[in-house]
Amino acid sequence: LLRNAIAATNSGTVTVTLSHESVVIEDQGEGLQEQYNPNGHGLGLLIVEDLCQRFQWGFELVNRSCGGCTAKITFQTDLSASTPE
């Protein structure tokens, strides 16, 4: 996610906020594109989504109204939950 944010931001900033509950990455790039990116393989977000599903983490990816994109992973805080196999 961080690599995508840096690649999408030609000028401006990339902000990473980490807490016990989540990690949030915000960039000032062009935002999410619905079209195929010829410079990427399209696997990064699929891998993130798969990992989040396996660990039962929340995953949000949205365009920001002021430009850019926000990616948020919310960690499961229930310690009694089962671990992935």
CSV table of C-alpha atoms in Angstrom, one decimal, residues 8-55:
chain,number,residue,atom,x,y,z
A,8,ALA,CA,0.8,7.7,-7.2
A,9,THR,CA,2.1,10.9,-5.7
A,10,ASN,CA,4.3,12.9,-8.0
A,11,SER,CA,4.2,16.0,-5.7
A,12,GLY,CA,2.6,16.3,-2.3
A,13,THR,CA,2.8,14.1,0.6
A,14,VAL,CA,2.1,10.5,1.7
A,15,THR,CA,1.0,10.2,5.3
A,16,VAL,CA,1.2,7.0,7.4
A,17,THR,CA,-0.7,6.7,10.7
A,18,LEU,CA,-0.2,3.6,12.8
A,19,SER,CA,-2.1,2.7,15.9
A,20,HIS,CA,-3.0,-0.5,17.8
A,21,GLU,CA,-6.3,-0.6,15.9
A,22,SER,CA,-5.3,0.4,12.4
A,23,VAL,CA,-2.8,1.6,9.8
A,24,VAL,CA,-3.9,4.4,7.5
A,25,ILE,CA,-2.0,5.5,4.4
A,26,GLU,CA,-3.1,8.7,2.7
A,27,ASP,CA,-1.6,10.1,-0.5
A,28,GLN,CA,-2.1,13.3,-2.6
A,29,GLY,CA,-1.9,11.5,-5.9
A,30,GLU,CA,-4.6,11.2,-8.6
A,31,GLY,CA,-6.8,8.8,-6.6
A,32,LEU,CA,-8.0,5.4,-7.6
A,33,GLN,CA,-8.2,4.7,-11.3
A,34,GLU,CA,-10.8,2.3,-12.7
A,35,GLN,CA,-8.6,1.6,-15.7
A,36,TYR,CA,-5.8,-0.8,-16.0
A,37,ASN,CA,-2.4,0.6,-14.9
A,38,PRO,CA,0.2,-0.5,-17.5
A,39,ASN,CA,3.0,0.2,-15.0
A,40,GLY,CA,1.8,-2.3,-12.4
A,41,HIS,CA,0.8,-6.0,-12.3
A,42,GLY,CA,-2.4,-5.5,-10.4
A,43,LEU,CA,-1.4,-8.0,-7.7
A,44,GLY,CA,-0.6,-5.6,-4.8
A,45,LEU,CA,-4.2,-4.8,-3.8
A,46,LEU,CA,-5.3,-8.4,-4.3
A,47,ILE,CA,-2.6,-9.6,-1.9
A,48,VAL,CA,-3.6,-6.9,0.7
A,49,GLU,CA,-7.2,-7.9,0.4
A,50,ASP,CA,-6.4,-11.6,0.7
A,51,LEU,CA,-4.2,-11.1,3.8
A,52,CYS,CA,-6.9,-8.9,5.4
A,53,GLN,CA,-9.5,-11.6,4.8
A,54,ARG,CA,-7.2,-14.3,6.3
A,55,PHE,CA,-6.6,-12.3,9.4
